[in-house]
Tab-separated table of C-alpha atoms in Angstrom:
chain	number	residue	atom	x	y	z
A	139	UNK	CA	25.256	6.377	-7.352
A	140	UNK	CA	21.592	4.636	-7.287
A	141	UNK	CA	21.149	2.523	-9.956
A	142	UNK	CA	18.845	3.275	-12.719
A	143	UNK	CA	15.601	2.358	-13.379
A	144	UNK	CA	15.002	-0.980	-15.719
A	145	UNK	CA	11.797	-2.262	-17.028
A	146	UNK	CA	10.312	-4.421	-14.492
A	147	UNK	CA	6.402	-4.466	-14.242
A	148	UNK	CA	4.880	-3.615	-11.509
A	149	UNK	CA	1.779	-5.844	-12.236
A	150	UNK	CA	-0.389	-6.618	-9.699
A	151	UNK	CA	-2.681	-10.128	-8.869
A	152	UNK	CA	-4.710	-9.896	-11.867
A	153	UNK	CA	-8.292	-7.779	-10.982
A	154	UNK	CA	-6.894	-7.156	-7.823
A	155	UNK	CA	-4.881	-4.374	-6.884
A	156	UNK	CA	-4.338	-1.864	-3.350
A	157	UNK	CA	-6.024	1.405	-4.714
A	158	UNK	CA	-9.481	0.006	-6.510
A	159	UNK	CA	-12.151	1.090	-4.558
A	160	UNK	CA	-13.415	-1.638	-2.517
A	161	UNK	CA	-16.283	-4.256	-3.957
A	162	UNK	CA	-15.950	-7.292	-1.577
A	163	UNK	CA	-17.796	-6.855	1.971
A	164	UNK	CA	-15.196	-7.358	4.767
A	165	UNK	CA	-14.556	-10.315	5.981
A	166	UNK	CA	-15.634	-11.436	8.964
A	167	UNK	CA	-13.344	-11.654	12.256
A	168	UNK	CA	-12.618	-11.454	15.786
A	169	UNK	CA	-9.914	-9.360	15.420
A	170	UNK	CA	-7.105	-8.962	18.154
A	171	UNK	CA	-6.581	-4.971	18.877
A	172	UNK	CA	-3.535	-3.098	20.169
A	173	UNK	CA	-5.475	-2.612	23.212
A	174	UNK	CA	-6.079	-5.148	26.047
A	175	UNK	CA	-8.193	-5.499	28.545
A	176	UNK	CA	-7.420	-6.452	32.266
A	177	UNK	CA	-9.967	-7.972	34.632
A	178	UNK	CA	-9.387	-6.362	38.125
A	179	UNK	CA	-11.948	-7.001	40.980
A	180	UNK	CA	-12.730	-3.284	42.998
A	181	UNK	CA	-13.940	-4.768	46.598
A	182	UNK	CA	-15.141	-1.415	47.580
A	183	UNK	CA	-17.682	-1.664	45.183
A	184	UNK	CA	-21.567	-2.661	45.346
A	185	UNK	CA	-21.627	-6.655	44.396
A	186	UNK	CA	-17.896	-6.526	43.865
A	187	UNK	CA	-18.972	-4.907	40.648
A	188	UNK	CA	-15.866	-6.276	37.651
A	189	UNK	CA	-13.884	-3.053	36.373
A	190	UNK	CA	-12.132	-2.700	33.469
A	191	UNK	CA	-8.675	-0.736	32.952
A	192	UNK	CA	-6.557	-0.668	29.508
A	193	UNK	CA	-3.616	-3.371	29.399
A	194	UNK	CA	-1.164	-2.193	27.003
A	195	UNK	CA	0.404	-4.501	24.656
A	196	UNK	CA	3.795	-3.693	23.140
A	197	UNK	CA	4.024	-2.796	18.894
A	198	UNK	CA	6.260	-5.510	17.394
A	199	UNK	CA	6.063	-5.131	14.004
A	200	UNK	CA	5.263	-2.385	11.473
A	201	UNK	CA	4.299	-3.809	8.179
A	202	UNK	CA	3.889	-1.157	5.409
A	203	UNK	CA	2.211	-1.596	1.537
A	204	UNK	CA	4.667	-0.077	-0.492
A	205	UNK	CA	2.770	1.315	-4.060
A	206	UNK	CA	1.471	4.667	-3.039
A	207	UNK	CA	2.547	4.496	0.738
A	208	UNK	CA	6.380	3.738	0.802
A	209	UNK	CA	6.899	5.092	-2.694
A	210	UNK	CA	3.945	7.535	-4.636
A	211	UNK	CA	4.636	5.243	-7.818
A	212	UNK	CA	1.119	5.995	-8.728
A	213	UNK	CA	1.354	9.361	-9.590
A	214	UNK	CA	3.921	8.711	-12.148
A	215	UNK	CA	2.026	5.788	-13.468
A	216	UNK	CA	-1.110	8.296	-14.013
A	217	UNK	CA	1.167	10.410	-16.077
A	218	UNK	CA	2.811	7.631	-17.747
A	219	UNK	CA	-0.914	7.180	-19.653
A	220	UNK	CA	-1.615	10.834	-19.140
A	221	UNK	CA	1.689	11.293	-21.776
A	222	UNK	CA	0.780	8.979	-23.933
A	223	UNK	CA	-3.151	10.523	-24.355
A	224	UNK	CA	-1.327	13.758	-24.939
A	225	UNK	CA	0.886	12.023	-27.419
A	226	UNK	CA	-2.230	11.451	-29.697
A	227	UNK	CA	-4.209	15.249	-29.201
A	228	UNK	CA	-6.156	13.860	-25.897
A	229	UNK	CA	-6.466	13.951	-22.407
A	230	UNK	CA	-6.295	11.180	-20.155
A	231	UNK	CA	-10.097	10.828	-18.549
A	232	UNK	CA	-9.281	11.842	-14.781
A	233	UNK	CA	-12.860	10.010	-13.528
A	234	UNK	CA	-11.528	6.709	-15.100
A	235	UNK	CA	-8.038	6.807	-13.371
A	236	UNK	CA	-8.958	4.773	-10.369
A	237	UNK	CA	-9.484	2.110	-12.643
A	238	UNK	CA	-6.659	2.450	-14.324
A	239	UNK	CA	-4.210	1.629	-11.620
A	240	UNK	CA	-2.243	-1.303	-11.921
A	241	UNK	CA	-5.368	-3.624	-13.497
A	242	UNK	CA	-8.022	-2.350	-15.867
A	243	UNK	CA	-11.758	-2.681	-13.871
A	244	UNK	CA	-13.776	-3.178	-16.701
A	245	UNK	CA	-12.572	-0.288	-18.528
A	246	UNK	CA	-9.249	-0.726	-21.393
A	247	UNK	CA	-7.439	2.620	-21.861
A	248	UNK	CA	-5.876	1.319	-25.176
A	249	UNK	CA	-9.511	1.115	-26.494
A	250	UNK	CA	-10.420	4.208	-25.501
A	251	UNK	CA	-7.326	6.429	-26.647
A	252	UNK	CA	-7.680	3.768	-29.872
A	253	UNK	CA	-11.324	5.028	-30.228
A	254	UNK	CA	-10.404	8.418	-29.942
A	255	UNK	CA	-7.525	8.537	-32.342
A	256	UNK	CA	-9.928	6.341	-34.929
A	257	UNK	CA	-7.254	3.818	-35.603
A	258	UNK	CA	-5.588	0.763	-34.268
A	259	UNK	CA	-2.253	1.196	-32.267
A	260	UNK	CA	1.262	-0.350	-32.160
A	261	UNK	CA	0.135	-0.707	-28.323
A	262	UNK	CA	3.738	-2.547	-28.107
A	263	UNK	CA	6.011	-0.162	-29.509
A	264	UNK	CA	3.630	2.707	-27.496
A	265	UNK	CA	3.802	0.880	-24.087
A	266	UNK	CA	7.295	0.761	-23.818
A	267	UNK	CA	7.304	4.928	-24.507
A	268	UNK	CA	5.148	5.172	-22.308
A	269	UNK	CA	6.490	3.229	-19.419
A	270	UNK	CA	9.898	4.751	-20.349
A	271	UNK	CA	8.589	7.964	-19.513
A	272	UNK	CA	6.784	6.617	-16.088
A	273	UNK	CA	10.265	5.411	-15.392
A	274	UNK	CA	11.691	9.106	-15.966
A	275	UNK	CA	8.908	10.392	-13.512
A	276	UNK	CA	9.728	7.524	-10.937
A	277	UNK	CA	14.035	8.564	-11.107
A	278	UNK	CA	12.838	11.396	-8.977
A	279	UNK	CA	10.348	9.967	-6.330
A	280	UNK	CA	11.851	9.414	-2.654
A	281	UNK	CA	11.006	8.110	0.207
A	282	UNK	CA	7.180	9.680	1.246
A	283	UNK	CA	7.287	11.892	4.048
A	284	UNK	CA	7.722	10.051	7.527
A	285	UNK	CA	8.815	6.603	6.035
A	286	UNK	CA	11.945	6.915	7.211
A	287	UNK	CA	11.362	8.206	10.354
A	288	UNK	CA	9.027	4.880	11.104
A	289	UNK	CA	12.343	2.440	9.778
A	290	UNK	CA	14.950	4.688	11.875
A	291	UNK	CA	12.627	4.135	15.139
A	292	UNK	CA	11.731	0.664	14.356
A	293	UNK	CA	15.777	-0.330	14.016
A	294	UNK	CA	16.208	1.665	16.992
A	295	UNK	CA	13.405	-0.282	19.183
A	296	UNK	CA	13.768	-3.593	17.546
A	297	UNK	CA	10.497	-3.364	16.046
A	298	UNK	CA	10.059	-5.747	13.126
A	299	UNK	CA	10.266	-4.207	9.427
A	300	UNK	CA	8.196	-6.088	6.531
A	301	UNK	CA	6.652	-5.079	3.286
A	302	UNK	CA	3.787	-6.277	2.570
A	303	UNK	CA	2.368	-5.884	-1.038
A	304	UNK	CA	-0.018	-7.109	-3.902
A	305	UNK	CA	2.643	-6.097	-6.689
A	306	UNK	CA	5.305	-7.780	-8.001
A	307	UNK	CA	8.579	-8.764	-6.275
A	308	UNK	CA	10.772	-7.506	-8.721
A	309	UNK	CA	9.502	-4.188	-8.923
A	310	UNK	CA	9.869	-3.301	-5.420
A	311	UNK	CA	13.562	-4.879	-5.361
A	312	UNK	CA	13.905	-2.300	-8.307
A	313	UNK	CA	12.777	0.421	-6.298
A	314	UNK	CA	14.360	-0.589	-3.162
A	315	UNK	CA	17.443	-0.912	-5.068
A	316	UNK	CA	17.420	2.417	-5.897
A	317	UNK	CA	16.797	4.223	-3.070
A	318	UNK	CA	19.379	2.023	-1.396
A	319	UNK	CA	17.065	0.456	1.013
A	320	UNK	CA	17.296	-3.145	0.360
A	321	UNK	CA	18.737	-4.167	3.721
A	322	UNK	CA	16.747	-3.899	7.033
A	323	UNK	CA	13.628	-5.720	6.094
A	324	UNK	CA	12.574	-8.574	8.020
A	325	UNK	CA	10.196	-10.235	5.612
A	326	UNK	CA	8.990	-9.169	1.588
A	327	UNK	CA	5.586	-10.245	1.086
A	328	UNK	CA	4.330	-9.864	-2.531
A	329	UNK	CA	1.899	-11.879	-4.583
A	330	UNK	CA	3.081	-12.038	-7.490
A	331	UNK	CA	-0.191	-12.189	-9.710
A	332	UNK	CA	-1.595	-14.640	-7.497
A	333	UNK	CA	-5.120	-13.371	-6.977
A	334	UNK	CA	-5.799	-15.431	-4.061
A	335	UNK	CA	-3.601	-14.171	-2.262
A	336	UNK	CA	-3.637	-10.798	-2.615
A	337	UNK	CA	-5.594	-7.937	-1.152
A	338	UNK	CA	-8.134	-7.624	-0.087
A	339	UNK	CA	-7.807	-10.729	1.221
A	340	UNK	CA	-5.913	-11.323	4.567
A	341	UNK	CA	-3.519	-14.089	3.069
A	342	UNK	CA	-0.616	-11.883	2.599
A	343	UNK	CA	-0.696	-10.038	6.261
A	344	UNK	CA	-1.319	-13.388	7.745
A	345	UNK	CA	1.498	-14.688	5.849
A	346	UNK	CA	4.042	-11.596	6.690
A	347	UNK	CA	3.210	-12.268	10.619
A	348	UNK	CA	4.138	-16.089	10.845
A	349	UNK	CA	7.163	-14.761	9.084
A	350	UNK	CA	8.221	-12.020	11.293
A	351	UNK	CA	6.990	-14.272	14.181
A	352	UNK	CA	4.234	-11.205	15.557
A	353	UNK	CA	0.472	-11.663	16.763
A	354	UNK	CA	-1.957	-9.168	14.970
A	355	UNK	CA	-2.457	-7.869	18.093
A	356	UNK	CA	1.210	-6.241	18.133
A	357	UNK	CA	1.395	-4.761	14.786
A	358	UNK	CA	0.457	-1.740	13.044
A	359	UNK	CA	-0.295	-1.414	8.965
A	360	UNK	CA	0.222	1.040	7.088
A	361	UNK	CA	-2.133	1.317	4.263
A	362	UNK	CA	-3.008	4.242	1.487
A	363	UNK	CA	-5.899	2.205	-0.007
A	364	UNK	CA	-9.444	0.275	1.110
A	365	UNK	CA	-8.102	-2.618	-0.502
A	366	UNK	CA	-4.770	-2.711	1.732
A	367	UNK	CA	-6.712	-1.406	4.912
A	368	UNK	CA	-9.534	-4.007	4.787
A	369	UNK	CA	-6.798	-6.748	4.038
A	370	UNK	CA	-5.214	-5.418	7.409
A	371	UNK	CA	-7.652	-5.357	9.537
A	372	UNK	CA	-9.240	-8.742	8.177
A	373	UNK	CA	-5.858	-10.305	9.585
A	374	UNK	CA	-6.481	-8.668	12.982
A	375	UNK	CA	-4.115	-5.463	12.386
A	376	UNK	CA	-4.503	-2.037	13.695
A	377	UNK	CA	-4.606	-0.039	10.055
A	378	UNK	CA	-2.825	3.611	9.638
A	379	UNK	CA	-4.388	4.944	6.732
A	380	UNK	CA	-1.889	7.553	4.708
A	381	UNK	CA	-3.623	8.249	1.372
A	382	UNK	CA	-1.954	9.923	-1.860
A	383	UNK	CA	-3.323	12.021	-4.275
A	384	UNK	CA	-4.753	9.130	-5.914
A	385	UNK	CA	-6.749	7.386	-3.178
A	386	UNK	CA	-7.324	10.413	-1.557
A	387	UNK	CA	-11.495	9.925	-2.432
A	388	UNK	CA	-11.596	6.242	-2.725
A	389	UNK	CA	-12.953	5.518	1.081
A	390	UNK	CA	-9.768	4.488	3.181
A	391	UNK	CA	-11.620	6.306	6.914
A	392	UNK	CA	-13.471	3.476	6.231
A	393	UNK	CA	-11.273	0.692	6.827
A	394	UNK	CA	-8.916	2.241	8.693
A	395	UNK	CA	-8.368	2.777	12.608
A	396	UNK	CA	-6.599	6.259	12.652
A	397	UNK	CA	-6.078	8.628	8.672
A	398	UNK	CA	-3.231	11.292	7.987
A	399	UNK	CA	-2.251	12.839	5.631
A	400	UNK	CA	1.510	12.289	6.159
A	401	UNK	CA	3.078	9.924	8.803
A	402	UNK	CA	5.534	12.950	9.214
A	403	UNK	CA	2.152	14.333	11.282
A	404	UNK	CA	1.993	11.190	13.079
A	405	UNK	CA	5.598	10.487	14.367
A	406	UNK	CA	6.329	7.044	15.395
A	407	UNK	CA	6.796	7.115	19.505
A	408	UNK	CA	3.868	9.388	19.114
A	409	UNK	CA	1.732	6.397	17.953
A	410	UNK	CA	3.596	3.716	20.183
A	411	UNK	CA	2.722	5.989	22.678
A	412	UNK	CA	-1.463	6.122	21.331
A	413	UNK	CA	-1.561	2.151	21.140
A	414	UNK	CA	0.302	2.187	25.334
């Protein structure tokens, strides 16, 4: 039997985390694609005019953010907070969730609920309710679709396996734990509330590929927020966008090379087969 859920935060970098809409303009690169090009030289043409055909170059690696992507842990989280409102006669605001998730953007839900109720709170004694009953919500969450479809192939093809995240170690080993998938993965990236090096910055792609030993060139990211995607592609990474229910409306076409809204639409040798 999986073991149970313990209290391990999932706390993100601090003012950083994957599904806040995007405020920092993307960084600058020269990005390698999945795509080469090869030089040939067609003699039967005017001036020996150069001509371009595709050069395929092989997928290595899949690297895959893992709040919201692997596992929809943000759901519960939203009704983690959505209890607790309900708790006290109120409704959790649904415009102010975005900035709710995992870091508070200028907005502090115990304030709010606090101004509501017209009293100070026991915010410790409430907290751990609350994230006891996120915890309850998460006991039921699997695998999203497709996920294991992408790990089966990549095991099967020798593709490399990494996560690569802006959360906390120890609350993906929870979750991994869990769902029994703790073996398999060739590299864990998290930061571990260190905001420089977590998305949307590059650092923590960059760092998962000199770990796996891959180019950006031959690896694929999958990503369910702008935050994640621009950190992708800033590293030089062709960027799958699956988005959840929560970052279904924050922007992620934007920074991504190829949205949908399941990878179970998207099989894997279908998109090995894309980048070929």
């Amino acid at each position: 039997m999986a073991p149970r859920l313990r209290r391990v935060e999932r706390r993100a970098a601090a003012d950083v985390h994957d599904a806040r809409a995007v405020r920092q303009p993307p960084i600058d690169r020269e990005a390698p694609q999945p795509l080469g090009l090869r030089l040939h030289r067609a003699t039967s043409l005017a001036c020996h005019s150069p001509v371009y055909t595709i050069a395929a170059v092989p997928v290595h690696a899949f690297l895959f953010d893992f709040d919201g992507l692997i596992l929809d842990t943000e759901t519960a989280s939203r009704g983690g907070w959505a209890w607790l409102y309900e708790q006290h006669g109120h409704e959790l605001p649904p415009e102010k969730w975005a900035l709710m998730v995992g870091t508070l953007d200028g907005w502090d839900p115990w304030a709010h609920l606090e101004e509501l109720v017209g009293k100070p709170l026991d915010r410790a004694a409430l907290d751990d309710q609350r994230y006891g009953h996120e915890l309850s919500l998460l006991e039921t969450e699997v695998l999203r679709p497709g996920i294991a479809d992408y790990l089966d192939y990549a095991q099967r093809h020798d593709v490399k396996r990494a996560i690569v995240s802006s959360a906390n170690r120890a609350w993906i080993d929870m979750h991994l734990a869990r769902l029994e998938r703790q073996v398999g993965w060739d590299a864990i990236v998290t930061a571990d509330e260190d905001v420089e090096r977590a998305k949307p910055r590059p650092t923590l792609y960059l760092e998962a590929l000199e770990r796996i030993g891959a180019e950006p060139g031959e690896a694929v990211a999958f990503e369910d927020s702008p935050n994640g995607a621009q950190a992708a592609q800033a590293a030089g990474i062709y960027v799958v966008g699956v988005p959840n229910a929560i970052t279904r409306d924050l922007g992620l076409a934007e920074h991504a090379d190829v949205v949908v809204d399941s990878l179970a639409d998207l099989p894997p040798d279908e998109l090995v087969a894309r980048l070929a």
